[in-house]
One Martini backbone bead per residue (centre of mass of N, CA, C, O) as a GRO file, in nm:
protein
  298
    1UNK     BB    1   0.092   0.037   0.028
    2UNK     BB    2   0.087   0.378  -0.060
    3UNK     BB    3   0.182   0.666   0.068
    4UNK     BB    4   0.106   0.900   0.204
    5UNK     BB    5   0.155   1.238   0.022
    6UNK     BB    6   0.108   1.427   0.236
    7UNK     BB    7   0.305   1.293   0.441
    8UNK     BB    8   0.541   1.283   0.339
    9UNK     BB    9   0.519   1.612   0.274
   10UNK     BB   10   0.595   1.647   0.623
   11UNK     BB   11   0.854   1.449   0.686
   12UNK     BB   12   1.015   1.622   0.524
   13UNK     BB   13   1.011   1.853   0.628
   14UNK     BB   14   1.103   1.816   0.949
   15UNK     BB   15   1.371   1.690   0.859
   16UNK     BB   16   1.503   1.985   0.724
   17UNK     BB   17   1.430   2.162   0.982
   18UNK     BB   18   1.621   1.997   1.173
   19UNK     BB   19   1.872   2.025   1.015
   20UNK     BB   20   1.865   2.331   0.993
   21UNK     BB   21   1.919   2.337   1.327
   22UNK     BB   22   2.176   2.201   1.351
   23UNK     BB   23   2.345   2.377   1.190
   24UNK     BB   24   2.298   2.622   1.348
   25UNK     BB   25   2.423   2.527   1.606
   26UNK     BB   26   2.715   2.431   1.483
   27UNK     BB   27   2.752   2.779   1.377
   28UNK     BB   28   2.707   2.891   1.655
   29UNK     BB   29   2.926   2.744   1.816
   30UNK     BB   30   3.128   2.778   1.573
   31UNK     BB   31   3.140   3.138   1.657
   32UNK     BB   32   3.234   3.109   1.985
   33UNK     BB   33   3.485   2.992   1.958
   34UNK     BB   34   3.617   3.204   1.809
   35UNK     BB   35   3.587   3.396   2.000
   36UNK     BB   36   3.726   3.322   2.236
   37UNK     BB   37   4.025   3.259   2.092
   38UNK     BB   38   4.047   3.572   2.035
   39UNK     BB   39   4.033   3.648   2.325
   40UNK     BB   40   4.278   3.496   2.430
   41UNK     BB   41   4.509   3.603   2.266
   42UNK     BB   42   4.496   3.896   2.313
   43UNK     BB   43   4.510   3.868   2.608
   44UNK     BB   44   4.812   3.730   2.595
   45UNK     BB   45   4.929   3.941   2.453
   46UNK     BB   46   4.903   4.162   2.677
   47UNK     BB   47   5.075   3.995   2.886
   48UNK     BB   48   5.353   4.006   2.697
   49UNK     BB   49   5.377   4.296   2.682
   50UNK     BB   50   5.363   4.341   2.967
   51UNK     BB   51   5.604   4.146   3.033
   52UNK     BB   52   5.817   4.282   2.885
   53UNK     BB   53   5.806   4.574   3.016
   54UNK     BB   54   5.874   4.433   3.296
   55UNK     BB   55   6.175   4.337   3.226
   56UNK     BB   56   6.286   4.622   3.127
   57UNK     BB   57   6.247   4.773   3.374
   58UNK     BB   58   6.441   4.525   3.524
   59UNK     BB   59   6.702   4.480   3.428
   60UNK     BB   60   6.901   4.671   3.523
   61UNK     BB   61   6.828   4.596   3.843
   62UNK     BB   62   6.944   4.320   3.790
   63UNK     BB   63   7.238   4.375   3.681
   64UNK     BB   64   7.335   4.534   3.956
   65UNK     BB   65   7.277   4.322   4.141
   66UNK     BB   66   7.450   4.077   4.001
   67UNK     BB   67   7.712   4.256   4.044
   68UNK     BB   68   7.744   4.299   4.328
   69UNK     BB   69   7.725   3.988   4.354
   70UNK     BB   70   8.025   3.959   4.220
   71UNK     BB   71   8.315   3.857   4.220
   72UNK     BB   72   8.599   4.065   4.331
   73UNK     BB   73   8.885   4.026   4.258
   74UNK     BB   74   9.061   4.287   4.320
   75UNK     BB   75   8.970   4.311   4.569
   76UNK     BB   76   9.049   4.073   4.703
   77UNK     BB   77   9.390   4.109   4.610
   78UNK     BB   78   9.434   4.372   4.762
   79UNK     BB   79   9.257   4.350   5.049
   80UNK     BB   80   9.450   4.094   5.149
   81UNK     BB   81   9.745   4.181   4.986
   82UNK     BB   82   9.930   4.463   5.086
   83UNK     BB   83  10.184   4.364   4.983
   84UNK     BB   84  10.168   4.491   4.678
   85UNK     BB   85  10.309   4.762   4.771
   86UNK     BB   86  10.542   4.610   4.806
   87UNK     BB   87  10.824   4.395   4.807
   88UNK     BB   88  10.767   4.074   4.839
   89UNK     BB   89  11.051   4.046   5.009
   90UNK     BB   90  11.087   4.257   5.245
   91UNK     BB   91  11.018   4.057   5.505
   92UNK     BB   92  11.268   3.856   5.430
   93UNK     BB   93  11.521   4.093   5.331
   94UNK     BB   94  11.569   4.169   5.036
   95UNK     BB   95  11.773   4.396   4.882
   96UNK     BB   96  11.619   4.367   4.633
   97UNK     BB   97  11.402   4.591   4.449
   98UNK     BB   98  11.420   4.682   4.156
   99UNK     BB   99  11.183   4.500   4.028
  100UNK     BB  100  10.935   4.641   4.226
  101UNK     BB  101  10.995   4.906   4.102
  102UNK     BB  102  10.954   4.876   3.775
  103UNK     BB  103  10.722   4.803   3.815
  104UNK     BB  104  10.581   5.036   3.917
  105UNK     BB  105  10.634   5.235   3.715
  106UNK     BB  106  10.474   5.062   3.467
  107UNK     BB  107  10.219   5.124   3.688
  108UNK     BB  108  10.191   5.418   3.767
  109UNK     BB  109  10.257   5.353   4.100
  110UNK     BB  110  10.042   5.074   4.203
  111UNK     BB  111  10.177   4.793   4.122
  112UNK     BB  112   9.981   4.520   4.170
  113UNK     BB  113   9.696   4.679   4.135
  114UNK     BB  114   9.693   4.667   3.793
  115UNK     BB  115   9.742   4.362   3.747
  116UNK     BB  116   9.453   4.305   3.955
  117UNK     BB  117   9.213   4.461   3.783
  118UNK     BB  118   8.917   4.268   3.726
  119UNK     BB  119   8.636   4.352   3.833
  120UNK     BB  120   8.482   4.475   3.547
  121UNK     BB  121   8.502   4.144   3.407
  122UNK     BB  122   8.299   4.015   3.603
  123UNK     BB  123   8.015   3.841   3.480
  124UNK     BB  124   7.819   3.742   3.689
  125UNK     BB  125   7.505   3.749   3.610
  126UNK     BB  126   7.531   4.049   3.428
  127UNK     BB  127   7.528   3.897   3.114
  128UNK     BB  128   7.542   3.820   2.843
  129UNK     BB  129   7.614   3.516   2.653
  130UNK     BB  130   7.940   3.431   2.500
  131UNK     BB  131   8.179   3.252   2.412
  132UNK     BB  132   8.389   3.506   2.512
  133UNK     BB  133   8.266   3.531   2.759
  134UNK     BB  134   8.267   3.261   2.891
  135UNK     BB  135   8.575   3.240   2.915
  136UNK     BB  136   8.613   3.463   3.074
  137UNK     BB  137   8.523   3.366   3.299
  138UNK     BB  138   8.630   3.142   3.352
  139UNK     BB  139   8.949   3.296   3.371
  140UNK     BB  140   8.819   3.462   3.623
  141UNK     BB  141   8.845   3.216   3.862
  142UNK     BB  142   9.135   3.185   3.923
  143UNK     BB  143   9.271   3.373   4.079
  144UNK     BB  144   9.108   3.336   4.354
  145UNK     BB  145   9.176   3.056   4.398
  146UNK     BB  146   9.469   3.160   4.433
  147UNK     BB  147   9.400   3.356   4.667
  148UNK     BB  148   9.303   3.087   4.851
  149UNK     BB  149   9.595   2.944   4.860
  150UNK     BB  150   9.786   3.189   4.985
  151UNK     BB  151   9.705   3.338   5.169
  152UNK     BB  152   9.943   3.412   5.421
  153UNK     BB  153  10.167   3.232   5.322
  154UNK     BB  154  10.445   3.117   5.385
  155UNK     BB  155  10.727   2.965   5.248
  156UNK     BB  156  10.687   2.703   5.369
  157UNK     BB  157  10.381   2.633   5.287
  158UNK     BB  158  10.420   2.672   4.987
  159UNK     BB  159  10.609   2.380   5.000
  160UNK     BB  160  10.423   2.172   5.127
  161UNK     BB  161  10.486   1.825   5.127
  162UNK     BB  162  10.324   1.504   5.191
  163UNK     BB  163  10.562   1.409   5.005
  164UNK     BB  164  10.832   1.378   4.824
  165UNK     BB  165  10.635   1.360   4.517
  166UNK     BB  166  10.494   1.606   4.587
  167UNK     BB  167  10.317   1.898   4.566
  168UNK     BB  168  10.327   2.244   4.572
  169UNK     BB  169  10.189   2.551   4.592
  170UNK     BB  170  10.418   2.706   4.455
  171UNK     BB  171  10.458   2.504   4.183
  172UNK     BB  172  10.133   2.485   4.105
  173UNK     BB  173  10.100   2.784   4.030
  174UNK     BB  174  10.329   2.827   3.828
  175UNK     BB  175  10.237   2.602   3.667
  176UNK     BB  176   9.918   2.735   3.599
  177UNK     BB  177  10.066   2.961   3.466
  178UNK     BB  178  10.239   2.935   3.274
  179UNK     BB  179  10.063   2.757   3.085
  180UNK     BB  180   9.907   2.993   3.011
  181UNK     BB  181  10.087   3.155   2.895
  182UNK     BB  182  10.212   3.006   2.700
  183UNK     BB  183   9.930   2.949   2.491
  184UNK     BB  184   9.835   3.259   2.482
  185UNK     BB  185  10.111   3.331   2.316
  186UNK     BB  186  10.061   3.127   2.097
  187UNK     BB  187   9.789   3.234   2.008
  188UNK     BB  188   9.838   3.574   2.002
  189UNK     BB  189  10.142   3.640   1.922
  190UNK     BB  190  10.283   3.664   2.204
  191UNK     BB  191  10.467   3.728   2.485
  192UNK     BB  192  10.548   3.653   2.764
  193UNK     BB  193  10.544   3.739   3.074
  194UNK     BB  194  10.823   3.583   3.183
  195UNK     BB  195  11.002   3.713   2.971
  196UNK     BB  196  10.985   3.938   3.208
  197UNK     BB  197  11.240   3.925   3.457
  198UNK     BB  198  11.088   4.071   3.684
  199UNK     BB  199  10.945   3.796   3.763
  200UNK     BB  200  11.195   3.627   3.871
  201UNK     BB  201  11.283   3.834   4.070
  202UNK     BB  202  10.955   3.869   4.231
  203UNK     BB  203  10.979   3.524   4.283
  204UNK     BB  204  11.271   3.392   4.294
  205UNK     BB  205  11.208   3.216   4.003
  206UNK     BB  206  11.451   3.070   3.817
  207UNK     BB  207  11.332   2.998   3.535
  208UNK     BB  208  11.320   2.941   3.224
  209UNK     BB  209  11.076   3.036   2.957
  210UNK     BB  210  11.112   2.713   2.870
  211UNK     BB  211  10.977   2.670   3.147
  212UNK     BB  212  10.692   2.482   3.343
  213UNK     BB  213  10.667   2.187   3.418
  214UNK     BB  214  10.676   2.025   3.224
  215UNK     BB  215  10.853   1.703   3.379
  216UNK     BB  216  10.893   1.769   3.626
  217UNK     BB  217  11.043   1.682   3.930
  218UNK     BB  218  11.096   1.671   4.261
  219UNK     BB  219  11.330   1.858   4.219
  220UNK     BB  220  11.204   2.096   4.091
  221UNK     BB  221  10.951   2.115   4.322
  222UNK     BB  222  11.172   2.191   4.553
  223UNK     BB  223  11.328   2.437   4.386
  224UNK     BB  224  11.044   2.589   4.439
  225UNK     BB  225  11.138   2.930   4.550
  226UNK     BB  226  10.919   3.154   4.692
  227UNK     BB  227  10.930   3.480   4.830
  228UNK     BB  228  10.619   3.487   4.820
  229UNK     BB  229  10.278   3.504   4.760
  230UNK     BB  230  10.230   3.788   4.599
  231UNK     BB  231  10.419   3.677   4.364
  232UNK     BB  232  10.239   3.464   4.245
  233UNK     BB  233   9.978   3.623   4.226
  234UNK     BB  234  10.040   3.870   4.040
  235UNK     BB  235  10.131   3.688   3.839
  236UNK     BB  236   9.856   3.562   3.757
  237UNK     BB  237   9.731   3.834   3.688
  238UNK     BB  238   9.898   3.881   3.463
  239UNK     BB  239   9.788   3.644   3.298
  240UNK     BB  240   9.500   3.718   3.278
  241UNK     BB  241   9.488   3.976   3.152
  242UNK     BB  242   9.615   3.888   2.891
  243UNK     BB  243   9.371   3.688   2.800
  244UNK     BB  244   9.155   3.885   2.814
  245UNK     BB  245   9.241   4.063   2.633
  246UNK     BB  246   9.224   3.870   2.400
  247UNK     BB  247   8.977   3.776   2.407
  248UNK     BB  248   8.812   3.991   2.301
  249UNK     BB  249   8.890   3.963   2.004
  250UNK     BB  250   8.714   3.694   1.990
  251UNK     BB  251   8.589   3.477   1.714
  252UNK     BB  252   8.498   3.215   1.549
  253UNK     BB  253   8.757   3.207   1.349
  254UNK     BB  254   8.917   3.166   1.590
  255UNK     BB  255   8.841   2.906   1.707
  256UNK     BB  256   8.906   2.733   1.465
  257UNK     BB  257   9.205   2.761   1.468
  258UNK     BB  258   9.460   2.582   1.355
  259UNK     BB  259   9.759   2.527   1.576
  260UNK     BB  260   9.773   2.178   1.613
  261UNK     BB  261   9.876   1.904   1.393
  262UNK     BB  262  10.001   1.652   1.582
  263UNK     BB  263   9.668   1.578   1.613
  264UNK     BB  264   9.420   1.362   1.638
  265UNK     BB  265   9.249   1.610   1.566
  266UNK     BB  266   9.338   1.875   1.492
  267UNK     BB  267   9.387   2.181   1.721
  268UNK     BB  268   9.231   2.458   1.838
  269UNK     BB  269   9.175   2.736   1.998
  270UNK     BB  270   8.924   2.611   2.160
  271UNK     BB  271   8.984   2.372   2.258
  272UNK     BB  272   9.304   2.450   2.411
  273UNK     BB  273   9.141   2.667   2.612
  274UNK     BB  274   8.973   2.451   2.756
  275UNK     BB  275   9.230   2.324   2.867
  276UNK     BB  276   9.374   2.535   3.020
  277UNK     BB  277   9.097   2.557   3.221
  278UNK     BB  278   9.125   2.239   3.313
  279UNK     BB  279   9.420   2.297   3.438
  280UNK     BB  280   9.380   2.566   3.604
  281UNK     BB  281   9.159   2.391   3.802
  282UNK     BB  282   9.294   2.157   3.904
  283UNK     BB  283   9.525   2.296   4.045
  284UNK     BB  284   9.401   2.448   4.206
  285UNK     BB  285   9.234   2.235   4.361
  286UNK     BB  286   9.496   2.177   4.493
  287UNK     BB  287   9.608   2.322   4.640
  288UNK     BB  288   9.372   2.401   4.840
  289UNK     BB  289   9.404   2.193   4.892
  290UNK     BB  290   9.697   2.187   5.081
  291UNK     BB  291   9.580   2.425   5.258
  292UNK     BB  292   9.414   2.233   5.422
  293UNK     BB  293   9.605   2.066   5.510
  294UNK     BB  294   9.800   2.249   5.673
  295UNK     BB  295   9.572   2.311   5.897
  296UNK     BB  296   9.579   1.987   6.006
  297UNK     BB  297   9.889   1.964   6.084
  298UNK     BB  298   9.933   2.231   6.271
   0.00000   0.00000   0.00000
């Protein structure tokens, strides 16, 4: 039996109806959908622009707080060792003041205090980082470690060896000196600090420029008398400083530079200077233990 033809066009009716109901309100859920992802887009813009202002507003005030709160290498190495105004030996009886005269002349009459003057180079938490400021971070972390290895000790002390084939605080300094010294002079193209006779009248180390330290035997490690610990450190501050001039000026294509193709593969500069800061932190940190055990024997 045929339905009726009434019929079927009403049930077709109502459920064009009912179909174009639901569009509707599908249509306009995605229409609310769309508002509110707008509302919030807008609203965290508003967040990021105010938050970004607010960041601006705050860096330099977290820069200074940073500042401040960074160890001043320079004071440190000034006030605690006011024996730099004066020749290392002068305590010792030493007669010969002319080396420590003439570092005084040279540095404008106030001695050992440019030398050490590194306060305003140390990043810590104050500078965005880059390649060349992090290694100078990282280089300006050792005169510390040495003022903090030799501080007040006497030269009995700087020698003090826990066993006859082990090293001294005045050796490791001296060792871990040179090192730098040397390395950083082969890599800028310039004479060592030690090249200058001043700094072994002023250390009272008389070892050859091209002596550092590798290979030495526990008799060379004995026969390393300094005359000061403010001579030992002063050394290592002057070698510091040249390092830095040094770091200022280097960019990527210089530390790609090969500089020892000895190795496989070839050493470039940036290597190097890597290996360099392990080795004077190494030693740093034994010094430092030998003077913490020096404390306990005593």
């Amino acid at each position: 039996m045929a339905p009726d033809p009434a019929i079927v066009v009403v049930a077709g009716a109502v459920v064009v109806v009912v179909v174009g109901a639901v569009v509707v309100v599908v249509v306009a859920v995605v229409v609310v959908v769309s508002a509110a992802v707008v509302v919030v887009a807008a609203s965290a813009a508003v967040d990021v622009v105010e938050l970004s202002s607010s960041l601006d507003e705050l860096q330099p005030e977290a820069i200074r707080t940073s500042a401040n709160d960074a160890p001043k290498t320079s004071r440190i190495l000034t006030e605690t060792l006011p024996g730099l105004d004066e020749p290392p030996h002068a305590t010792l009886g030493g007669p010969d003041r002319t080396a420590w005269g003439r570092w005084r002349n040279r540095s404008g009459g106030h001695g050992g205090r440019r030398v050490v003057d590194l306060e305003d180079r140390v990043f810590t938490g104050g500078r965005r980082m880059d390649t060349k400021t992090l290694l100078t971070e990282a280089f300006l972390r050792i005169p510390s470690l040495v003022q903090g290895a030799c501080d007040g000790l006497g030269v009995a002390d700087l020698m003090y060896r826990p066993e006859p084939g082990a090293n001294s605080i005045a050796w490791l300094v001296w060792h871990l000196s040179r090192t730098q010294d040397k390395h950083i002079a082969e890599i800028a193209r310039t004479e060592e600090v030690w090249a200058d006779p001043v700094w072994a009248e002023m250390t009272g180390i008389t070892r050859d420029v091209s002596a550092t330290g590798f290979g030495d035997t526990p008799e060379h490690v004995a026969a390393t008398v300094p005359l000061s610990s403010a001579a030992l450190v002063a050394y290592n501050a002057a070698v510091t400083e040249r390092t830095v001039e040094y770091l200022a000026g280097v960019n990527g294509s210089e530390l790609d530079r090969i500089i020892d193709e000895s190795y496989d593969p070839p050493v470039s500069v940036g290597v190097r200077l890597v290996s360099v800061i392990s080795d004077n932190l190494q030693h740093a940190g034994q010094a430092r233990y030998l003077r913490g055990s020096i404390g306990r024997v005593r």
